[in-house]
Short mmCIF file of C-alpha atoms in Angstrom, two decimals:
data_model
loop_
_atom_site.label_atom_id
_atom_site.label_comp_id
_atom_site.label_asym_id
_atom_site.label_seq_id
_atom_site.Cartn_x
_atom_site.Cartn_y
_atom_site.Cartn_z
CA MET A 574 92.65 114.91 107.25
CA LEU A 575 92.15 113.20 103.87
CA LEU A 576 93.53 116.14 101.90
CA ALA A 577 96.42 116.70 104.27
CA SER A 578 98.33 119.08 102.03
CA LEU A 579 95.26 121.33 101.68
CA ASN A 580 94.97 122.01 105.38
CA PRO A 581 95.14 125.85 105.56
CA SER A 582 97.55 125.62 108.48
CA THR A 583 100.20 124.13 106.18
CA LEU A 584 100.24 127.07 103.78
CA THR A 585 102.45 129.35 105.81
CA ALA A 586 104.96 126.54 106.17
CA ARG A 587 105.09 125.51 102.53
CA ASP A 588 103.09 127.11 99.75
CA ILE A 589 103.97 125.66 96.35
CA PRO A 590 103.45 127.89 93.30
CA ASP A 591 102.92 124.96 90.91
CA ALA A 592 101.18 122.37 93.10
CA VAL A 593 98.90 121.29 90.22
CA THR A 594 99.50 121.69 86.50
CA ILE A 595 96.65 120.58 84.26
CA ASP A 596 95.05 121.62 80.96
CA GLY A 597 97.19 124.76 80.68
CA ALA A 598 96.36 125.92 84.23
CA VAL A 599 98.84 126.12 87.07
CA LEU A 600 97.49 126.22 90.62
CA SER A 601 99.51 127.04 93.69
CA ARG A 602 98.66 125.29 96.93
CA SER A 603 97.03 128.46 98.24
CA ASP A 604 95.01 128.65 95.00
CA LEU A 605 93.85 125.10 95.62
CA VAL A 606 92.84 125.76 99.20
CA GLY A 607 91.01 129.01 98.48
CA ALA A 608 89.28 127.91 95.26
CA ALA A 609 88.34 124.44 96.53
CA THR A 610 86.94 125.94 99.74
CA SER A 611 84.86 128.30 97.60
CA VAL A 612 83.50 125.23 95.82
CA ALA A 613 82.78 123.63 99.19
CA GLU A 614 80.64 126.63 100.16
CA ARG A 615 78.53 126.15 97.01
CA VAL A 616 77.83 122.45 97.56
CA ALA A 617 77.87 122.13 101.36
CA GLY A 618 74.80 120.26 102.54
CA ALA A 619 74.19 118.41 99.29
CA GLU A 620 73.69 114.67 99.60
CA ARG A 621 75.60 113.78 96.43
CA VAL A 622 76.82 115.52 93.26
CA ALA A 623 78.13 114.34 89.90
CA VAL A 624 81.42 115.55 88.42
CA LEU A 625 82.06 115.24 84.68
CA ALA A 626 85.63 114.15 85.19
CA LYS A 627 87.49 115.83 82.35
CA PRO A 628 91.20 116.50 82.94
CA THR A 629 90.76 120.16 83.83
CA ALA A 630 91.40 122.49 86.74
CA ALA A 631 87.64 122.71 87.28
CA THR A 632 87.51 118.95 87.90
CA VAL A 633 90.40 119.14 90.37
CA LEU A 634 88.68 121.90 92.33
CA ALA A 635 85.28 120.18 92.17
CA VAL A 636 86.72 116.99 93.66
CA ALA A 637 88.73 118.83 96.32
CA GLY A 638 85.76 121.05 97.19
CA CYS A 639 83.49 118.05 97.73
CA LEU A 640 86.04 116.40 100.00
CA ILE A 641 86.48 119.59 102.03
CA ALA A 642 82.72 119.95 102.45
CA GLY A 643 82.15 116.26 103.10
CA VAL A 644 79.84 115.87 100.09
CA PRO A 645 80.13 112.50 98.28
CA PHE A 646 80.75 112.87 94.56
CA VAL A 647 80.28 110.63 91.54
CA PRO A 648 83.05 110.88 88.91
CA VAL A 649 81.39 110.43 85.51
CA PRO A 650 83.51 109.52 82.45
CA SER A 651 83.45 112.23 79.81
CA ASP A 652 82.96 109.64 77.05
CA VAL A 653 80.38 107.45 78.78
CA GLY A 654 77.35 106.37 76.75
CA ALA A 655 73.99 108.03 77.32
CA ALA A 656 72.38 104.95 78.89
CA GLU A 657 75.23 104.36 81.34
CA ARG A 658 75.37 108.05 82.26
CA ARG A 659 71.65 108.10 83.03
CA HIS A 660 72.05 104.95 85.10
CA MET A 661 74.87 106.50 87.13
CA LEU A 662 72.88 109.65 87.80
CA THR A 663 69.66 107.82 88.65
CA ASP A 664 71.27 105.11 90.74
CA SER A 665 73.42 107.57 92.71
CA ARG A 666 70.63 110.14 93.08
CA ALA A 667 73.06 112.90 92.24
CA GLN A 668 71.46 116.32 92.81
CA ALA A 669 73.56 118.43 90.44
CA TRP A 670 76.49 118.55 88.06
CA LEU A 671 79.54 120.23 89.59
CA GLY A 672 82.41 121.67 87.57
CA PRO A 673 82.62 120.97 83.82
CA GLU A 674 79.19 121.27 82.19
CA PRO A 675 77.96 118.20 80.28
CA ASP A 676 76.40 118.45 76.82
CA GLU A 677 73.45 116.40 78.12
CA PRO A 678 72.66 117.40 81.72
CA ASP A 679 69.81 114.84 82.02
CA GLY A 680 67.63 117.33 83.89
CA LEU A 681 70.14 118.13 86.63
CA PRO A 682 71.16 121.70 87.49
CA HIS A 683 74.74 122.75 86.83
CA VAL A 684 76.96 124.33 89.48
CA PRO A 685 80.01 125.92 87.81
CA VAL A 686 83.43 126.06 89.41
CA ARG A 687 84.85 129.59 89.57
CA LEU A 688 88.59 129.21 89.15
CA HIS A 689 89.39 132.62 90.61
CA ALA A 690 86.96 132.58 93.55
CA ARG A 691 88.48 132.22 97.00
CA SER A 692 87.18 131.36 100.46
CA TRP A 693 89.05 130.74 103.69
CA HIS A 694 86.15 129.27 105.65
CA ARG A 695 87.19 126.39 107.90
CA TYR A 696 85.17 123.19 107.57
CA PRO A 697 85.32 120.48 110.22
CA GLU A 698 86.92 117.26 109.05
CA PRO A 699 84.16 114.75 108.17
CA ALA A 700 84.10 111.42 109.99
CA PRO A 701 86.60 108.86 108.62
CA GLU A 702 83.80 106.41 107.86
CA ALA A 703 81.91 108.97 105.75
CA THR A 704 81.58 108.19 102.06
CA ALA A 705 84.04 110.18 99.97
CA MET A 706 82.91 109.07 96.52
CA VAL A 707 80.79 106.62 94.57
CA ILE A 708 82.86 105.25 91.71
CA TYR A 709 81.13 103.06 89.13
CA THR A 710 82.54 99.80 87.84
CA SER A 711 83.10 99.31 84.12
CA GLY A 712 79.87 97.34 83.75
CA THR A 713 81.29 94.31 81.92
CA THR A 714 78.71 92.04 83.59
CA GLY A 715 75.62 94.24 83.39
CA LEU A 716 74.90 97.79 84.45
CA PRO A 717 77.76 99.48 86.34
CA LYS A 718 77.65 99.14 90.12
CA GLY A 719 78.31 102.09 92.42
CA VAL A 720 81.29 101.35 94.71
CA LEU A 721 81.11 103.19 98.04
CA LEU A 722 84.58 104.37 99.08
CA SER A 723 85.04 105.93 102.51
CA ARG A 724 87.52 108.61 103.47
CA ARG A 725 89.22 106.12 105.78
CA ALA A 726 89.68 103.57 102.99
CA ILE A 727 91.23 106.08 100.60
CA ALA A 728 93.56 107.49 103.28
CA ALA A 729 94.67 104.01 104.36
CA ASP A 730 95.47 102.97 100.81
CA LEU A 731 97.37 106.12 99.92
CA ASP A 732 99.42 105.88 103.12
CA ALA A 733 100.23 102.23 102.38
CA LEU A 734 101.36 103.12 98.85
CA ALA A 735 103.42 106.03 100.13
CA GLN A 736 105.26 103.53 102.29
CA ALA A 737 105.70 100.93 99.53
CA TRP A 738 106.84 103.44 96.90
CA GLN A 739 108.74 105.78 99.26
CA TRP A 740 106.43 108.50 97.95
CA THR A 741 107.09 111.91 99.56
CA PRO A 742 106.26 115.62 99.13
CA ASP A 743 109.51 115.97 97.21
CA ASP A 744 108.15 113.89 94.33
CA VAL A 745 106.67 115.30 91.13
CA LEU A 746 103.93 112.91 90.00
CA VAL A 747 103.17 112.81 86.27
CA HIS A 748 100.40 111.02 84.39
CA GLY A 749 97.88 111.54 81.61
CA LEU A 750 95.25 109.05 82.78
CA PRO A 751 91.49 109.66 83.13
CA LEU A 752 90.24 111.28 86.34
CA PHE A 753 87.24 108.98 86.71
CA HIS A 754 88.97 105.75 87.75
CA VAL A 755 91.05 104.69 90.73
CA HIS A 756 94.38 104.88 88.92
CA GLY A 757 94.22 108.48 87.72
CA LEU A 758 91.81 109.97 90.25
CA VAL A 759 92.46 108.28 93.60
CA LEU A 760 96.13 107.38 93.24
CA GLY A 761 97.24 110.21 90.99
CA LEU A 762 95.22 113.24 92.08
CA LEU A 763 94.09 112.42 95.62
CA GLY A 764 97.44 110.82 96.38
CA SER A 765 99.18 114.04 95.46
CA LEU A 766 96.73 116.14 97.48
CA ARG A 767 97.24 113.92 100.51
CA ILE A 768 101.00 113.59 100.33
CA GLY A 769 101.71 117.13 99.15
CA ASN A 770 103.83 116.47 96.07
CA ARG A 771 103.53 118.46 92.85
CA PHE A 772 101.08 116.98 90.34
CA VAL A 773 101.37 117.28 86.54
CA HIS A 774 98.66 116.00 84.20
CA THR A 775 99.78 115.67 80.59
CA GLY A 776 96.28 115.72 79.06
CA ARG A 777 96.92 112.50 77.19
CA PRO A 778 99.37 109.77 78.23
CA THR A 779 101.71 110.07 75.26
CA PRO A 780 105.43 109.21 75.27
CA GLN A 781 106.18 112.76 74.14
CA GLY A 782 104.06 114.23 76.93
CA TYR A 783 105.79 112.13 79.56
CA ALA A 784 109.22 112.98 78.19
CA GLN A 785 108.35 116.69 78.18
CA ALA A 786 107.11 116.53 81.78
CA SER A 787 110.33 114.83 82.77
CA ALA A 788 112.36 117.62 81.21
CA ASP A 789 110.22 120.64 82.13
CA ALA A 790 108.76 119.67 85.51
CA GLY A 791 111.38 117.26 86.79
CA GLY A 792 108.91 114.39 86.98
CA SER A 793 110.05 111.73 89.42
CA LEU A 794 107.02 109.44 89.70
CA PHE A 795 105.18 108.39 86.51
CA PHE A 796 101.89 106.45 86.33
CA GLY A 797 100.73 104.56 83.26
CA VAL A 798 98.68 101.61 82.07
CA PRO A 799 100.38 98.88 80.00
CA THR A 800 99.35 100.48 76.70
CA VAL A 801 101.11 103.69 77.74
CA TRP A 802 104.27 101.85 78.73
CA SER A 803 104.21 99.82 75.53
CA ARG A 804 104.21 103.07 73.55
CA VAL A 805 106.97 104.53 75.68
CA ALA A 806 109.01 101.37 75.15
CA GLY A 807 108.51 101.84 71.41
CA ASP A 808 109.88 105.40 71.49
CA ALA A 809 113.54 105.21 72.43
CA SER A 810 114.04 108.97 72.81
CA ALA A 811 111.00 109.37 75.08
CA ALA A 812 112.06 106.38 77.14
CA GLU A 813 115.57 107.77 77.49
CA ALA A 814 114.10 110.99 78.93
CA LEU A 815 112.57 108.98 81.78
CA ARG A 816 115.98 107.96 83.08
CA ARG A 817 115.71 111.08 85.28
CA ALA A 818 112.65 109.60 87.03
CA ARG A 819 112.64 107.79 90.36
CA LEU A 820 109.79 105.29 89.76
CA LEU A 821 107.63 104.13 86.87
CA VAL A 822 104.37 102.57 88.04
CA SER A 823 102.17 100.31 85.89
CA GLY A 824 98.68 99.10 86.70
CA SER A 825 95.05 98.53 85.66
CA ALA A 826 96.09 95.46 83.63
CA ALA A 827 99.01 93.07 83.33
CA LEU A 828 102.23 94.57 81.95
CA PRO A 829 103.61 92.25 79.24
CA VAL A 830 107.02 90.87 80.16
CA PRO A 831 108.63 92.12 76.91
CA VAL A 832 107.47 95.66 77.75
CA PHE A 833 108.86 95.34 81.28
CA ASP A 834 112.20 94.21 79.88
CA ARG A 835 112.32 96.91 77.20
CA LEU A 836 111.48 99.66 79.71
CA SER A 837 114.20 98.39 82.02
CA GLU A 838 116.69 98.53 79.17
CA LEU A 839 115.75 101.98 77.83
CA THR A 840 114.93 103.87 81.03
CA GLY A 841 117.18 102.14 83.54
CA HIS A 842 114.10 101.48 85.73
CA GLN A 843 112.34 98.21 86.39
CA PRO A 844 108.71 99.35 86.63
CA ILE A 845 106.66 98.95 89.77
CA GLU A 846 103.62 96.70 89.19
CA ARG A 847 100.62 96.71 91.47
CA TYR A 848 97.18 95.14 91.70
CA GLY A 849 93.81 96.31 92.91
CA ALA A 850 90.23 97.09 92.02
CA SER A 851 87.65 99.82 92.50
CA GLU A 852 86.28 97.81 95.42
CA SER A 853 89.56 97.18 97.22
CA LEU A 854 91.79 99.97 95.93
CA ILE A 855 95.43 98.81 95.70
CA THR A 856 96.22 95.76 97.79
CA LEU A 857 99.38 94.31 96.21
CA SER A 858 102.49 96.01 94.91
CA THR A 859 106.18 95.54 94.31
CA ARG A 860 108.23 97.98 96.36
CA ALA A 861 110.67 100.77 95.71
CA ASP A 862 113.18 99.02 97.97
CA GLY A 863 112.33 95.43 96.99
CA GLU A 864 112.34 92.91 94.19
CA ARG A 865 110.54 93.80 90.96
CA ARG A 866 109.83 90.67 88.99
CA ALA A 867 108.34 90.89 85.50
CA GLY A 868 104.77 89.58 85.48
CA TRP A 869 104.40 89.64 89.28
CA VAL A 870 102.43 92.25 91.24
CA GLY A 871 104.28 91.93 94.50
CA LEU A 872 103.43 91.71 98.17
CA PRO A 873 100.45 92.85 100.25
CA VAL A 874 100.71 96.54 101.12
CA ALA A 875 100.55 97.63 104.77
CA GLY A 876 97.46 96.30 106.54
CA VAL A 877 96.45 93.83 103.80
CA GLN A 878 96.05 90.07 104.09
CA THR A 879 95.53 87.72 101.15
CA ARG A 880 94.54 84.10 100.69
CA LEU A 881 94.28 81.77 97.69
CA LEU A 882 91.61 79.08 97.79
CA ASP A 883 90.71 76.12 95.62
CA ASP A 884 87.21 75.15 94.50
CA ASN A 885 86.55 73.54 97.88
CA GLY A 886 87.57 76.63 99.82
CA ASP A 887 90.87 75.13 100.98
CA PRO A 888 94.21 77.02 100.78
CA VAL A 889 96.43 76.21 97.80
CA PRO A 890 100.21 75.71 98.14
CA ASN A 891 102.48 78.75 97.99
CA ASP A 892 104.58 77.19 95.25
CA GLY A 893 104.33 79.89 92.56
CA GLU A 894 102.45 77.46 90.32
CA THR A 895 99.16 76.37 91.88
CA VAL A 896 96.29 78.63 90.89
CA GLY A 897 93.81 79.78 93.53
CA LYS A 898 90.92 82.19 93.91
CA LEU A 899 92.28 85.44 95.35
CA GLN A 900 90.59 86.93 98.40
CA VAL A 901 91.79 90.01 100.30
CA ARG A 902 91.01 92.04 103.39
CA GLY A 903 92.37 95.27 104.79
CA PRO A 904 91.49 98.83 105.84
CA MET A 905 91.02 100.07 102.24
CA MET A 906 88.04 97.85 101.38
CA PHE A 907 84.89 99.45 100.02
CA ASP A 908 81.70 99.73 102.07
CA GLY A 909 79.54 97.86 99.57
CA TYR A 910 77.68 98.51 96.34
CA LEU A 911 75.17 101.34 96.36
CA ASN A 912 71.60 99.99 96.35
CA ARG A 913 72.90 96.43 95.80
CA PRO A 914 72.83 94.52 99.12
CA GLU A 915 72.77 91.13 97.41
CA ALA A 916 75.84 91.94 95.32
CA THR A 917 77.60 93.29 98.42
CA ALA A 918 76.89 90.09 100.37
CA GLU A 919 78.13 87.97 97.48
CA ALA A 920 81.34 90.00 97.21
CA PHE A 921 82.27 89.63 100.87
CA GLY A 922 80.91 86.24 101.84
CA ASP A 923 80.17 85.27 105.45
CA ASP A 924 83.68 85.78 106.82
CA GLY A 925 84.40 89.34 105.64
CA TRP A 926 87.04 88.51 103.03
CA TYR A 927 86.55 90.29 99.71
CA ARG A 928 86.22 87.85 96.83
CA THR A 929 88.12 89.61 94.07
CA GLY A 930 86.94 87.33 91.27
CA ASP A 931 90.58 87.02 90.18
CA VAL A 932 92.80 83.97 90.24
CA ALA A 933 96.47 84.08 91.16
CA VAL A 934 99.53 82.16 92.29
CA ARG A 935 101.80 82.98 95.24
CA ASP A 936 105.35 81.84 95.89
CA GLY A 937 107.12 81.05 99.13
CA ASP A 938 108.25 84.67 99.53
CA GLY A 939 104.67 85.95 99.34
CA MET A 940 105.00 87.38 95.83
CA HIS A 941 101.77 87.25 93.81
CA ARG A 942 101.16 86.80 90.10
CA ILE A 943 97.65 87.47 88.78
CA VAL A 944 96.48 84.80 86.35
CA GLY A 945 93.27 86.60 85.36
CA ARG A 946 89.55 86.60 86.01
CA GLU A 947 88.05 83.48 87.53
CA SER A 948 85.12 83.66 85.11
CA VAL A 949 87.14 83.77 81.87
CA ASP A 950 90.84 83.20 82.65
CA LEU A 951 90.79 80.02 84.73
CA ILE A 952 90.85 77.18 82.19
CA LYS A 953 90.17 73.61 83.32
CA SER A 954 91.65 71.38 80.63
CA GLY A 955 92.46 67.68 80.85
CA GLY A 956 92.31 67.75 84.65
CA TYR A 957 94.64 70.76 84.96
CA ARG A 958 93.81 74.23 86.26
CA ILE A 959 95.56 76.63 83.88
CA GLY A 960 95.82 80.41 83.99
CA ALA A 961 95.23 82.17 80.67
CA GLY A 962 97.55 85.00 81.69
CA GLU A 963 100.62 82.76 81.78
CA ILE A 964 99.98 81.60 78.21
CA GLU A 965 99.32 85.16 77.04
CA THR A 966 102.63 86.28 78.55
CA SER A 967 104.45 83.51 76.69
CA LEU A 968 102.80 84.38 73.38
CA LEU A 969 103.55 88.09 73.81
CA GLY A 970 107.19 87.13 74.06
CA HIS A 971 107.11 85.98 70.43
CA PRO A 972 108.44 88.80 68.20
CA GLY A 973 105.56 88.50 65.72
CA VAL A 974 102.76 88.81 68.27
CA GLN A 975 101.24 92.24 68.94
CA GLU A 976 98.14 91.36 70.98
CA VAL A 977 96.70 88.14 72.34
CA ALA A 978 93.75 86.82 74.32
CA VAL A 979 93.55 83.23 75.56
CA VAL A 980 90.27 81.55 76.54
CA GLY A 981 88.99 78.08 77.29
CA LEU A 982 86.31 76.85 74.89
CA PRO A 983 84.12 73.78 75.56
CA ASP A 984 85.69 70.49 74.50
CA GLU A 985 84.12 67.03 74.77
CA ASP A 986 87.44 65.34 75.53
CA LEU A 987 89.36 67.92 77.60
CA GLY A 988 86.49 69.78 79.23
CA GLN A 989 87.96 73.00 77.90
CA ARG A 990 90.54 73.45 75.16
CA ILE A 991 92.98 76.34 75.15
CA VAL A 992 92.32 78.74 72.27
CA ALA A 993 94.49 81.78 71.53
CA TYR A 994 93.23 84.79 69.57
CA VAL A 995 96.29 86.54 68.14
CA VAL A 996 96.92 89.86 66.41
CA GLY A 997 100.29 89.67 64.71
CA SER A 998 102.44 89.69 61.62
CA ALA A 999 101.22 88.15 58.38
CA ASP A 1000 103.83 85.40 58.39
CA LEU A 1001 102.83 83.95 61.76
CA THR A 1002 101.57 80.37 61.77
CA ALA A 1003 99.51 78.58 64.37
CA ASP A 1004 102.02 75.72 64.61
CA ALA A 1005 104.89 78.10 65.29
CA LEU A 1006 102.98 79.78 68.15
CA ILE A 1007 101.87 76.48 69.65
CA ASP A 1008 105.46 75.23 69.57
CA HIS A 1009 106.66 78.50 71.11
CA VAL A 1010 104.40 78.00 74.15
CA ALA A 1011 105.18 74.29 74.41
CA GLN A 1012 108.90 75.09 74.63
CA GLU A 1013 108.44 77.73 77.36
CA LEU A 1014 105.69 76.18 79.48
CA SER A 1015 104.42 72.74 80.43
CA ILE A 1016 103.12 70.84 77.43
CA HIS A 1017 99.53 70.80 78.74
CA LYS A 1018 99.53 74.63 78.67
CA ARG A 1019 100.05 74.89 74.92
CA PRO A 1020 97.11 76.26 72.87
CA ARG A 1021 95.20 73.55 71.03
CA GLU A 1022 94.04 76.17 68.54
CA VAL A 1023 95.31 79.58 67.40
CA ARG A 1024 93.00 82.02 65.61
CA MET A 1025 94.59 84.95 63.80
CA VAL A 1026 92.40 88.09 64.03
CA ASP A 1027 92.69 91.73 62.98
CA SER A 1028 91.74 93.08 66.42
CA LEU A 1029 90.44 92.08 69.85
CA PRO A 1030 87.14 93.34 71.29
CA ARG A 1031 87.76 95.88 74.05
CA ASN A 1032 85.69 97.96 76.47
CA ALA A 1033 86.04 101.68 77.17
CA MET A 1034 88.98 101.02 79.54
CA GLY A 1035 90.83 99.14 76.81
CA LYS A 1036 90.41 95.76 78.47
CA VAL A 1037 89.72 92.75 76.26
CA ILE A 1038 86.11 91.54 76.46
CA LYS A 1039 86.76 87.83 76.70
CA LYS A 1040 83.10 87.01 77.22
CA GLN A 1041 82.52 88.15 73.64
CA LEU A 1042 85.20 85.74 72.44
CA LEU A 1043 83.63 82.96 74.48
CA ALA A 1044 80.19 83.75 73.06
CA GLU A 1045 81.51 83.64 69.51
CA GLY A 1046 83.14 80.31 70.31
#
C-alpha cells in the first residue's frame, strides 16, 4: 500500500495524535484516514483532478484522498503564472480543482475538502503501475512537461531512501518547502505518510521556523534546499538548535562547500546530499551510515544503476575527474511525458536508460559529483571538457563571493571561454578571482573573464537561468 501508515488496520495499533502539523492545523492519524477517505468518496471515478498545492491541511487531505481513491492528481504551484496554469490544466485534462480554491478556476468546478468530514469506507489498493500523479517540470526549455509517476515508482524510491537515511516511524520530519515539487511533496509528505513518522510543515523554510520545530516538535529529520541551509548557516543560534536533529538533508541544487562546512561546524551534522529529478525521483544519495563528502551526491540508492558516457557513447573512467553524461535506470523511473511520445523516446533512448541531461564524475568508490547540465554546464575549452560546477564551487569558497554562475561563451581560439558572473563585495577584482581558481584547480579551469553583476537571473524554483546569460553573451 502506497500510504502504508494510512491503512485503517494500523490505527488500533498506533494512532498518533499529531501525525501532521501544518498551517496551524494538527491532524491525528485517525483524522487523516477518516478525512482523506471522505475526500476519496467525493472524487472516486474521476480521471484526473488538479490540486492547488498550498501548504495547508486541505492540500494534505486532497493528495491523500486521491491516492486512496486511485485518482491521479496534478499538483499546481500556488504562484504559477496564468499561461502555465492554463497549460497544466489543458494538457492534463484535469476535471476539477480539489482542496484549496484558486482565484482563477479557469472554468473548472471546485470540490472543497471538508476538514471535519469522516468516512471509513475501504477502497481496494490500486494497481502498482497505476499513475499516482502528473507533476510538471519547471519549463526552462519551453512549456512544462507532465511527468507521469506511478505508485510503484514512488513507493520504490521512498523505500530506497528509508534504507539510505535509516528513516523510521520514530522520526519527526520537518520542512517548509513547497508541496508541488518532488522534494516537499513526494519525499516530505508522501514519505511521511508511507513510513509513518510525524510530519511538521513550518509554512516557510526559515531558520527560526526550523529551530522552533526542533525545540517544540523534537524534529529529527530536516529537509531543505541550499538557500535554506545557507540561511541556517548564517544564523548561529538557529543552527545550534539543530544539534538535536538526526539528519539534515539538502537537495534540488548543489550545496556550496562553504555552506556544508559551516553547517557541520555549527550543527555538528554533515548534511546528507542527494540527486534526482522529477522524472527519476531520487537516484543518488550519501548515506546515514556512510561517507558524506562536501560537493558529492553519493552512491546509487537501492535498485539504481548509473553510467557515465562520453560524446561517442563510451564509458568514461571512474577517476573522479573525467566528466561524462549521466544516465540512470531503476524502479523509480517515470512512465513518460504526458502527451509527449517524442520527448519520452528522446529521454529514454533505445536501451531504456534515462538520459538525465546532467554531467557528472564518479570516483573508484562509486561516489558521484554532479557537474551540471549538459546543455549549459559542460564547457569545451582548449580541448578540455570542464564542468562549470567545479569552478562555481571554487569561487564560492572565496569570502567575498555571494553568488556565482559559470558559463562557456563562444571563443574563436578556445572554442569556448570560461566566463564567471559573480555577485559579491565591492572590493572584489576579476584578477583576484581568476587567481583564486587557478590556485585551487588546474590552470585550464580558471575563468578567462569575470563579470561582476548585481544579481543572477533565476526561475520560480530559484535556479539560475544560464541560458539567459548565454543569450546575453
